[in-house]
XYZ file of C-alpha atoms in Angstrom:
674
model
C 21.021 86.304 -21.733
C 21.424 89.132 -24.190
C 18.508 91.151 -25.503
C 17.032 90.355 -28.903
C 17.561 93.038 -31.600
C 13.846 93.112 -32.134
C 13.380 94.620 -28.662
C 10.404 92.489 -27.927
C 11.916 91.050 -24.723
C 13.989 93.301 -22.538
C 15.187 90.541 -20.177
C 15.147 86.766 -19.876
C 12.405 86.876 -17.284
C 10.175 88.659 -19.728
C 10.998 86.075 -22.389
C 10.060 83.220 -20.099
C 6.879 84.968 -19.020
C 5.985 85.633 -22.636
C 6.639 81.968 -23.508
C 4.402 80.758 -20.699
C 1.622 83.145 -21.716
C 1.841 82.031 -25.315
C 1.824 78.387 -24.301
C -1.217 78.934 -22.144
C -2.990 80.682 -25.007
C -1.977 77.843 -27.287
C -3.294 75.243 -24.893
C -6.495 77.208 -24.440
C -7.036 77.512 -28.148
C -6.861 81.293 -28.011
C -3.890 81.575 -30.325
C -3.282 79.503 -33.432
C 0.423 78.962 -34.133
C 1.574 76.713 -36.973
C 3.045 73.460 -35.628
C 5.784 71.211 -36.989
C 5.510 67.419 -36.736
C 8.546 65.830 -35.116
C 8.458 63.032 -37.585
C 7.823 65.094 -40.739
C 11.271 66.529 -41.439
C 14.825 66.618 -40.071
C 14.633 70.422 -40.132
C 12.201 70.517 -37.207
C 13.303 71.867 -33.879
C 13.272 68.651 -31.823
C 13.731 64.936 -32.345
C 12.006 62.585 -29.853
C 14.606 60.015 -28.767
C 12.661 58.086 -26.122
C 9.638 58.201 -23.846
C 9.942 56.083 -20.706
C 8.143 55.670 -17.394
C 10.221 56.842 -14.457
C 13.589 58.513 -14.852
C 15.622 58.018 -18.010
C 18.501 56.565 -16.004
C 16.206 54.296 -13.966
C 13.182 53.503 -16.053
C 10.290 51.426 -14.780
C 7.051 50.024 -16.084
C 3.525 51.203 -15.645
C 0.368 49.197 -15.360
C -3.363 49.631 -14.903
C -4.208 51.344 -11.641
C -0.717 52.798 -11.073
C -0.636 56.289 -9.519
C 1.873 59.133 -9.514
C 3.971 57.581 -12.250
C 6.499 60.018 -13.826
C 7.010 60.055 -17.586
C 10.397 61.134 -18.949
C 10.657 62.232 -22.614
C 14.196 62.452 -23.996
C 14.631 64.905 -26.918
C 17.417 66.208 -29.090
C 17.398 69.914 -30.081
C 17.950 70.043 -33.857
C 17.067 73.671 -34.692
C 20.102 75.645 -35.920
C 19.499 78.635 -33.657
C 20.203 78.323 -29.965
C 17.124 77.706 -27.879
C 16.712 79.983 -24.922
C 13.695 78.363 -23.242
C 11.612 75.241 -24.017
C 8.215 74.229 -22.751
C 6.427 70.939 -23.394
C 2.668 70.534 -23.260
C 1.683 66.807 -22.981
C -1.828 65.911 -24.092
C -2.607 62.449 -22.656
C -4.910 59.897 -24.311
C -8.021 58.452 -22.673
C -7.208 56.393 -19.581
C -4.310 58.649 -18.516
C -4.875 61.648 -16.234
C -3.166 63.829 -13.686
C -3.993 63.758 -9.995
C -6.673 66.412 -10.573
C -8.308 64.567 -13.457
C -6.784 66.777 -16.173
C -5.287 65.169 -19.262
C -2.767 67.987 -19.932
C 0.574 68.512 -18.194
C 3.428 71.029 -18.599
C 7.191 70.616 -18.362
C 9.727 73.447 -18.873
C 13.449 73.518 -19.638
C 15.042 76.983 -19.132
C 18.695 76.265 -19.989
C 20.219 77.632 -23.188
C 20.584 74.821 -25.690
C 22.657 74.958 -28.852
C 21.721 72.619 -31.637
C 22.500 68.945 -30.861
C 21.704 69.260 -27.185
C 19.962 66.223 -25.636
C 17.728 66.988 -22.702
C 14.753 65.589 -20.830
C 11.244 66.805 -20.082
C 9.657 65.106 -17.044
C 5.913 64.955 -16.505
C 5.057 63.906 -12.960
C 2.063 62.343 -11.241
C 0.416 60.531 -14.133
C -2.459 58.245 -13.133
C -3.342 55.138 -15.160
C -6.947 53.924 -15.078
C -7.452 50.564 -13.356
C -9.362 49.201 -16.360
C -6.667 50.211 -18.813
C -5.672 47.399 -21.133
C -2.044 46.503 -21.693
C -0.674 47.860 -24.951
C 0.651 50.987 -26.662
C -1.041 54.378 -26.593
C -0.291 57.602 -28.503
C 0.077 60.946 -26.729
C 0.606 64.408 -28.268
C 3.580 66.517 -27.172
C 3.335 70.231 -28.095
C 6.744 71.952 -27.863
C 7.110 75.737 -27.674
C 10.461 77.526 -27.513
C 12.238 80.788 -28.237
C 15.337 80.807 -30.362
C 18.102 83.301 -30.883
C 17.284 85.612 -33.734
C 13.568 84.934 -33.566
C 11.151 87.458 -32.144
C 8.323 85.013 -31.776
C 7.652 81.682 -30.152
C 8.315 78.592 -32.235
C 6.056 75.523 -32.013
C 6.274 71.844 -32.879
C 3.837 68.970 -32.371
C 5.190 65.450 -31.873
C 3.612 62.092 -31.186
C 5.061 59.912 -28.449
C 4.173 56.316 -27.619
C 3.140 55.333 -24.095
C 3.753 51.624 -23.551
C 1.653 50.002 -20.810
C 3.215 46.627 -20.046
C 1.976 46.282 -16.495
C 3.883 46.279 -13.241
C 4.770 42.939 -11.649
C 4.284 42.550 -7.908
C 5.965 39.553 -6.306
C 4.621 38.148 -3.020
C 5.418 34.981 -1.047
C 3.299 32.823 1.232
C 3.723 29.636 3.262
C 1.150 27.356 4.934
C 3.669 26.380 7.593
C 3.880 28.187 10.904
C 5.848 25.722 13.001
C 9.252 24.189 12.398
C 10.590 21.147 14.197
C 13.784 21.744 16.070
C 16.735 19.455 15.545
C 15.885 18.344 12.014
C 15.600 19.464 8.410
C 12.145 20.847 7.682
C 10.660 20.801 4.190
C 8.660 24.008 3.773
C 6.367 24.411 0.787
C 6.430 28.058 -0.324
C 4.276 29.828 -2.876
C 5.306 32.763 -5.076
C 2.543 34.894 -6.602
C 2.583 37.699 -9.143
C -0.208 39.967 -7.909
C 0.768 42.842 -10.230
C -0.431 43.725 -13.706
C 2.697 42.783 -15.651
C 4.753 39.655 -16.082
C 8.011 38.892 -14.303
C 10.812 36.838 -15.829
C 14.136 35.254 -14.869
C 13.061 35.030 -11.231
C 15.827 33.987 -8.851
C 14.784 33.077 -5.297
C 16.971 33.039 -2.213
C 16.355 32.635 1.509
C 18.293 33.620 4.608
C 17.963 33.324 8.357
C 20.168 34.212 11.303
C 19.144 31.031 13.142
C 18.130 28.446 10.576
C 20.344 26.949 7.925
C 19.159 26.841 4.301
C 20.026 23.428 2.885
C 18.900 23.638 -0.726
C 18.869 26.153 -3.568
C 15.699 27.022 -5.461
C 15.699 26.621 -9.261
C 15.123 29.779 -11.284
C 11.570 30.425 -12.468
C 11.649 31.527 -16.099
C 8.405 33.490 -16.149
C 5.447 34.342 -13.956
C 2.529 36.024 -15.689
C 0.208 38.455 -13.977
C -2.223 36.708 -11.637
C -0.339 33.386 -11.627
C 1.640 31.557 -8.971
C 4.190 28.805 -8.571
C 5.501 26.701 -5.695
C 8.946 25.774 -4.513
C 10.441 23.848 -1.625
C 12.794 25.197 1.024
C 14.784 22.772 3.135
C 15.637 24.440 6.429
C 17.601 22.949 9.298
C 16.461 24.176 12.701
C 19.028 23.553 15.449
C 17.899 22.051 18.750
C 18.888 25.307 20.476
C 16.074 27.065 18.588
C 13.423 24.967 20.309
C 10.692 27.205 21.705
C 11.900 30.382 19.964
C 10.771 32.476 16.987
C 12.749 31.882 13.798
C 12.751 34.635 11.174
C 13.195 33.652 7.557
C 13.625 36.189 4.737
C 12.726 35.111 1.224
C 13.880 37.372 -1.620
C 13.388 37.378 -5.383
C 15.254 39.239 -8.120
C 13.571 39.385 -11.507
C 13.069 41.347 -14.725
C 10.026 43.479 -15.405
C 8.418 43.580 -18.903
C 10.880 46.337 -19.956
C 13.852 44.208 -18.941
C 14.586 46.319 -15.884
C 15.949 44.502 -12.852
C 13.598 44.434 -9.905
C 13.598 42.770 -6.520
C 11.178 41.853 -3.766
C 11.577 40.336 -0.313
C 9.355 39.144 2.481
C 10.071 38.004 6.045
C 8.276 35.117 7.750
C 8.265 34.239 11.435
C 8.137 30.558 12.351
C 7.887 28.952 15.732
C 10.515 26.376 16.645
C 8.673 23.473 18.244
C 9.889 21.913 21.456
C 12.453 19.179 21.122
C 10.787 15.858 20.257
C 12.098 12.957 22.323
C 10.815 9.400 22.715
C 9.953 7.924 26.105
C 9.579 4.143 26.197
C 7.537 2.372 28.867
C 6.872 -1.338 29.509
C 3.696 -2.866 30.934
C 2.928 -6.538 31.635
C -0.112 -8.721 32.329
C -0.726 -10.795 34.336
C 1.442 -10.185 37.389
C 0.880 -13.661 38.786
C 2.955 -16.698 37.741
C 2.465 -20.423 38.261
C 5.371 -22.485 39.568
C 6.781 -25.501 37.789
C 5.575 -24.510 34.348
C 5.937 -22.107 31.433
C 3.908 -18.928 31.929
C 2.781 -16.739 29.021
C 2.972 -13.042 29.849
C 1.790 -10.235 27.557
C 4.368 -7.422 27.388
C 3.452 -4.049 25.860
C 6.016 -1.432 24.839
C 4.586 2.091 24.528
C 6.204 5.300 23.273
C 4.835 7.908 25.663
C 7.140 10.660 24.365
C 6.867 13.205 21.550
C 9.534 11.785 19.229
C 9.886 8.590 17.251
C 12.115 5.780 18.531
C 13.889 3.688 15.884
C 15.863 0.426 15.921
C 14.575 -0.603 19.342
C 16.397 -3.569 20.927
C 14.829 -5.046 24.069
C 16.249 -7.374 26.712
C 14.763 -9.118 29.749
C 16.351 -10.574 32.877
C 15.112 -12.254 36.056
C 15.987 -11.584 39.675
C 16.866 -15.206 40.481
C 17.941 -18.486 38.887
C 14.440 -19.864 39.365
C 13.307 -17.913 36.314
C 14.203 -18.863 32.761
C 13.181 -16.902 29.663
C 11.784 -19.213 27.016
C 11.184 -16.330 24.604
C 12.139 -12.636 24.644
C 10.308 -9.505 23.557
C 11.068 -8.996 19.832
C 13.004 -6.020 18.492
C 10.937 -3.153 17.057
C 11.918 -1.257 13.901
C 10.142 1.984 14.795
C 7.649 3.262 17.330
C 5.925 6.584 16.714
C 4.743 8.823 19.562
C 1.637 7.420 21.215
C 1.897 3.999 19.549
C 2.443 0.599 21.158
C 3.665 -2.869 20.297
C 2.686 -6.025 22.192
C 4.053 -9.573 22.266
C 3.632 -12.729 24.308
C 6.725 -13.686 26.314
C 7.139 -17.218 27.718
C 8.697 -17.464 31.179
C 9.493 -20.723 32.956
C 9.232 -20.538 36.733
C 10.663 -23.453 38.727
C 8.698 -25.133 41.486
C 11.186 -23.813 44.065
C 9.872 -20.287 43.475
C 6.351 -21.170 44.649
C 4.691 -18.627 46.950
C 7.461 -16.047 46.468
C 7.840 -12.712 44.636
C 9.900 -12.341 41.469
C 11.220 -9.328 39.627
C 11.796 -9.048 35.880
C 13.834 -6.213 34.421
C 12.992 -4.876 30.945
C 15.508 -2.754 29.029
C 15.360 -1.030 25.647
C 17.975 0.803 23.573
C 16.994 2.961 20.615
C 17.826 5.909 18.356
C 15.736 9.058 18.345
C 14.718 10.913 15.216
C 17.944 12.936 15.291
C 20.084 9.803 15.300
C 20.989 10.162 18.959
C 21.178 6.882 20.922
C 19.063 6.447 24.035
C 18.077 3.716 26.468
C 15.559 3.011 29.191
C 15.041 0.371 31.868
C 12.084 -0.720 33.953
C 11.393 -3.415 36.568
C 8.109 -5.279 37.011
C 7.168 -7.361 40.057
C 5.378 -10.751 39.941
C 3.920 -13.064 42.547
C 4.471 -16.803 42.129
C 1.460 -18.844 43.226
C 1.569 -21.882 45.462
C 2.407 -25.255 43.894
C -0.505 -26.893 42.108
C -0.865 -30.367 40.617
C -1.160 -30.293 36.847
C -4.262 -31.955 35.459
C -4.195 -32.784 31.749
C -7.485 -34.653 31.463
C -9.074 -34.615 27.998
C -12.430 -35.620 26.532
C -13.294 -36.724 22.989
C -16.870 -36.318 21.748
C -18.387 -37.060 18.348
C -19.342 -34.275 15.972
C -20.104 -36.461 12.916
C -19.579 -40.252 12.788
C -21.675 -41.576 9.886
C -19.998 -43.539 7.086
C -21.767 -44.596 3.874
C -20.294 -47.699 2.275
C -18.975 -47.273 -1.238
C -18.056 -43.595 -0.697
C -15.623 -41.453 1.336
C -17.246 -39.954 4.439
C -15.943 -37.243 6.767
C -15.904 -37.940 10.493
C -14.948 -35.323 13.086
C -14.370 -35.304 16.830
C -14.093 -32.540 19.446
C -11.072 -32.826 21.757
C -11.521 -30.669 24.884
C -9.063 -29.899 27.690
C -10.865 -30.672 30.947
C -7.778 -30.156 33.107
C -6.255 -27.097 34.736
C -3.050 -27.006 32.694
C -2.422 -26.109 29.070
C -1.326 -28.859 26.692
C 1.086 -28.094 23.848
C 1.618 -29.376 20.284
C -1.177 -31.957 20.292
C -1.116 -34.745 17.680
C -4.323 -36.636 16.812
C -4.522 -40.128 15.253
C -7.421 -42.447 14.362
C -7.359 -46.234 14.001
C -10.218 -48.407 12.666
C -11.077 -52.087 12.267
C -12.508 -53.927 9.244
C -14.629 -53.211 7.266
C -13.754 -49.538 7.852
C -10.788 -48.107 5.955
C -9.010 -44.768 6.552
C -8.847 -42.827 3.274
C -7.342 -39.564 4.531
C -5.931 -37.587 7.497
C -5.215 -40.575 9.697
C -2.850 -38.359 11.711
C -3.024 -34.628 12.293
C -0.234 -32.745 14.086
C -0.730 -29.261 15.591
C 2.883 -28.452 16.387
C 3.265 -24.992 17.865
C -0.357 -24.765 19.031
C -1.833 -25.282 22.455
C -5.148 -26.082 24.100
C -5.695 -24.126 27.279
C -7.995 -25.361 30.079
C -11.606 -25.352 28.902
C -10.618 -24.890 25.237
C -11.041 -27.475 22.497
C -9.836 -28.435 19.040
C -11.513 -30.408 16.224
C -9.904 -33.476 14.632
C -11.243 -34.542 11.213
C -10.545 -37.787 9.331
C -11.941 -39.508 6.223
C -13.260 -43.125 6.246
C -14.769 -45.515 3.708
C -16.001 -49.119 3.418
C -16.849 -51.492 0.549
C -20.417 -51.828 -0.735
C -20.524 -55.397 0.544
C -19.875 -54.249 4.103
C -22.464 -54.996 6.749
C -24.209 -51.949 8.166
C -23.841 -51.365 11.866
C -21.941 -49.603 14.650
C -18.157 -50.057 14.718
C -15.665 -49.005 17.353
C -12.709 -46.771 16.438
C -9.855 -45.375 18.529
C -8.720 -41.736 18.841
C -5.201 -41.202 20.221
C -4.034 -37.760 21.444
C -0.361 -37.166 22.238
C 0.917 -33.830 23.641
C 3.462 -32.185 25.951
C 2.651 -30.518 29.233
C 4.078 -27.334 30.720
C 7.095 -29.249 31.924
C 7.910 -30.588 28.468
C 6.752 -34.111 29.342
C 5.016 -36.141 26.618
C 1.589 -37.689 27.255
C -0.562 -40.143 25.260
C -4.268 -40.567 25.835
C -6.538 -42.999 23.945
C -10.318 -42.818 23.560
C -12.880 -45.186 21.962
C -15.581 -43.684 19.774
C -18.377 -45.254 17.706
C -18.715 -44.991 13.917
C -22.036 -45.805 12.220
C -21.738 -47.659 8.904
C -24.695 -47.733 6.540
C -25.101 -48.974 2.987
C -26.254 -46.580 0.268
C -29.939 -46.155 -0.528
C -30.582 -45.216 -4.177
C -34.272 -44.861 -5.018
C -35.532 -44.789 -8.619
C -39.150 -44.094 -9.654
C -40.539 -46.378 -12.374
C -43.720 -46.680 -14.471
C -45.035 -43.233 -13.647
C -48.612 -42.610 -14.796
C -50.686 -39.456 -14.416
C -54.500 -39.109 -14.274
C -56.555 -35.957 -13.801
C -60.009 -35.058 -12.493
C -61.579 -31.661 -12.033
C -59.845 -31.128 -8.705
C -56.977 -33.639 -8.415
C -54.158 -35.167 -10.332
C -53.016 -38.668 -9.377
C -49.558 -40.102 -9.933
C -49.014 -43.843 -9.742
C -45.871 -45.886 -10.181
C -43.329 -47.948 -8.300
C -40.141 -47.201 -6.358
C -37.058 -49.331 -6.966
C -34.147 -49.317 -4.463
C -30.959 -49.792 -6.470
C -28.763 -49.405 -3.380
C -27.496 -52.014 -0.980
C -29.379 -50.908 2.139
C -33.117 -50.749 2.852
C -35.110 -47.542 3.202
C -37.404 -47.523 6.237
C -40.574 -45.600 7.111
C -40.854 -44.362 3.533
C -43.578 -41.912 2.560
C -44.320 -40.566 -0.941
C -45.978 -37.252 -1.743
C -46.482 -35.230 -4.898
C -45.794 -31.543 -5.463
C -47.275 -29.625 -8.404
C -45.241 -26.729 -9.842
C -43.218 -26.482 -6.632
C -46.077 -25.193 -4.468
C -49.149 -27.473 -4.222
C -48.396 -30.563 -2.119
C -50.593 -33.602 -1.726
C -50.960 -35.827 1.317
C -48.094 -38.334 1.713
C -48.633 -41.991 0.815
C -46.919 -44.184 3.391
C -45.258 -47.122 1.624
C -43.105 -48.433 4.511
C -39.883 -50.372 3.886
C -38.222 -50.374 0.463
C -35.715 -53.207 0.196
C -33.006 -53.393 -2.477
C -34.288 -54.653 -5.868
C -37.898 -54.946 -4.603
C -40.193 -52.395 -6.310
C -42.894 -50.890 -4.109
C -46.008 -49.323 -5.701
C -47.199 -45.879 -4.691
C -50.074 -43.495 -5.359
C -49.675 -39.755 -4.854
C -52.712 -37.482 -5.091
C -52.221 -33.730 -5.546
C -54.975 -31.081 -5.170
C -55.493 -29.270 -8.468
C -56.285 -25.590 -8.839
C -58.547 -24.377 -11.657
C -56.547 -23.766 -14.826
C -57.498 -21.466 -17.701
C -56.235 -23.821 -20.380
C -53.944 -26.727 -21.046
C -50.649 -26.035 -19.284
C -47.475 -27.943 -18.527
C -47.452 -29.213 -14.947
C -44.116 -29.928 -13.241
C -44.760 -32.762 -10.809
C -42.156 -33.609 -8.194
C -42.326 -36.967 -6.429
C -40.902 -36.423 -2.939
C -39.767 -39.461 -0.920
C -38.755 -39.250 2.728
C -37.268 -42.239 4.530
C -34.833 -43.322 7.221
C -31.640 -45.240 6.533
C -30.290 -48.088 8.624
C -28.675 -45.550 10.979
C -32.014 -43.889 11.675
C -31.065 -40.776 9.722
C -33.858 -39.045 7.808
C -33.112 -38.840 4.077
C -35.017 -36.905 1.412
C -35.169 -37.908 -2.248
C -37.093 -36.376 -5.140
C -37.772 -36.816 -8.861
C -39.472 -34.377 -11.240
C -41.644 -35.041 -14.330
C -43.578 -32.721 -16.657
C -47.093 -33.568 -17.960
C -49.887 -31.723 -19.790
C -52.896 -30.679 -17.701
C -56.481 -30.201 -18.980
C -58.602 -27.262 -18.023
C -61.732 -27.822 -15.928
C -63.922 -26.867 -18.910
C -62.349 -29.607 -21.015
C -62.836 -32.144 -18.253
C -66.513 -31.166 -17.768
C -67.237 -31.118 -21.521
C -65.920 -34.650 -21.928
C -68.146 -35.751 -18.990
C -65.461 -38.155 -18.126
C -62.769 -38.731 -15.555
C -60.612 -40.414 -18.155
C -56.941 -39.733 -17.374
C -55.543 -36.817 -19.358
C -52.413 -38.697 -20.287
C -50.928 -42.076 -19.723
C -47.326 -42.872 -19.392
C -47.356 -46.445 -20.872
C -50.632 -48.550 -21.108
C -53.130 -45.938 -22.397
C -56.859 -46.674 -21.803
C -57.731 -50.177 -20.609
C -54.360 -51.309 -21.820
C -55.067 -49.981 -25.394
C -53.747 -47.011 -27.246
C -56.146 -44.140 -27.878
C -56.372 -44.996 -31.604
C -57.168 -48.638 -30.869
C -59.787 -47.609 -28.357
C -61.463 -45.235 -30.888
C -61.554 -47.934 -33.590
C -63.258 -50.359 -31.204
C -65.807 -47.688 -30.235
C -66.596 -46.987 -33.911
C -67.010 -50.688 -34.690
C -69.340 -51.132 -31.728
C -71.394 -48.119 -32.770
C -71.672 -49.431 -36.366
C -72.735 -52.830 -35.112
C -75.309 -51.330 -32.829
C -76.604 -49.192 -35.680
C -76.900 -52.194 -37.986
C -78.816 -54.134 -35.354
C -81.189 -51.287 -34.769
C -81.902 -50.964 -38.492
C -82.568 -54.691 -38.811
C -84.910 -54.675 -35.812
C -86.889 -51.764 -37.227
C -87.303 -53.540 -40.554
C -88.530 -56.745 -38.923
C -91.074 -54.783 -36.903
C -92.282 -53.047 -40.056
C -92.568 -56.375 -41.827
C -94.631 -57.838 -38.940
C -96.912 -54.836 -38.990
C -97.354 -55.324 -42.697
C -98.184 -58.971 -42.310
C -100.764 -58.286 -39.615
C -102.336 -55.401 -41.427
C -102.652 -57.098 -44.832
C -105.698 -59.461 -44.093
C -107.594 -56.647 -42.509
C -106.971 -54.546 -45.500
C -108.251 -57.184 -47.777
C -111.435 -57.442 -45.845
C -111.848 -53.743 -45.838
C -111.377 -53.549 -49.531
């Protein structure tokens, strides 16, 4: 560089040294040099074009807590005289510092710049406070330079904008650690933005050298700071990867808040589980069979493997012609590992196989969870017992056999298998003689059921008889038909007794209530409106559902023949007149000897003890029909008044006659005295 005509600087090194000294004095406040605002006039020395984090050709974003972030300021030299050296002094706002805590940084450009030159000043290692809020901040850029033809340092002050948009940080996570070999695994993945800025237009991809990625992940439009989202990866793990580590790389490309393209990736290691395969096993119980009959055997199919078996088809076969399969083990749609399915299989064993061993072979074909076909077979040994004679003896006992004439009554009977062989598909029927009539369920068929030795079944029918029927015990017939283990049909008939009784309908008439200080007495009559007599009848009274008097035995109550009764109930002290609910309770036996209970309730007014004592009377508190001595209360009061008036009149007349006699006796004596 040529020397200035002013002779101030003899060489470029001296010029640069002088510029640095002047800048230092300017920054220290030791020298005051007039400054020019970059935005005040087009005649200033520099025009700020851009201020960006990072390099101008590869800008980035900055966020709270970021460290060592470079700041690149792009400027255009607009002064007419060629610049020989430029130095920028950046004064940072609060929240921005250098590594040493200072808020001032220098950047120098030593190339010769004619007017119109665009250049960059880079300020390195800027620290952003962790509590810095997102937004725009203003920083001051002091520019000092020497220009051709000028013997002094020129200065300009410009304002630049620092934009803090935050820095996105993309991370992935997965709760899965194991993948199943030989199938497509659905893996739930999570993507989180742990940075300080938002990410947008996020495209996610996955790759693996072993696994195959089945699906594509939809683009995520935006992911704000501190938020997360989930997505599903469908990964096929080949059977060959069983027992090995499978690496999966998940990558994301996205835009930062400044629109710059960014990317992130993360590798996960999964364990390929061992190959899951089903293993089917049969078990049977019992292992003993009876000859000459159908035997029921419980067969259980268990999946003892680690994989599911689907579409299971089972077959059974015997070792000789003496065995016939009445029913087979049913097919099974699916059987998960560790699960079982049981069914009863019917096997007919001929009498010729008595006292000999038999073998049954069980087979199953299936598909595993990968769609691969498989099969298994298993043999089970049985011992056929010696020939026994089948006994199909039954018994029929009565559960309920009472019939009330004029109504439908339920009768039921217990049919028990006393033999040593099961009976099948029993059918029950009842037949009756007059006057009994079957009104329902005369025949009941239990097709498909069985009664094993010692077991029983209930047969229920419905009978009735007319009201004019004579009470008594009538014979009925129960017929049981069934098949034995050989398929032979049997019929067995049993006689049972049915008790017929006419209805007893008791009605209470002419109820009357009387009360003393400690009892209340109910009198009346009982009318039997039924067609059958009530025997051993007893009547008792109950007051308000709790206090019960001693029963009054009235004996036999025949139809249409009223029987009087008297029921006395102990009475508790009452505070005042209250309503007493009196229940007349009748217990009797019908013609079948069954105990029957009947009751009727009535409400009456009770007097208090004080009222009873004040009246000095045991007159009944109320009457139901005849009142007092067959008169109404009003009639009784009128008679009492008339009697009292008559008595009063007689007394007055007697007194007058006595006075007149005294007067007649006293008069002569008086005359003599006078």
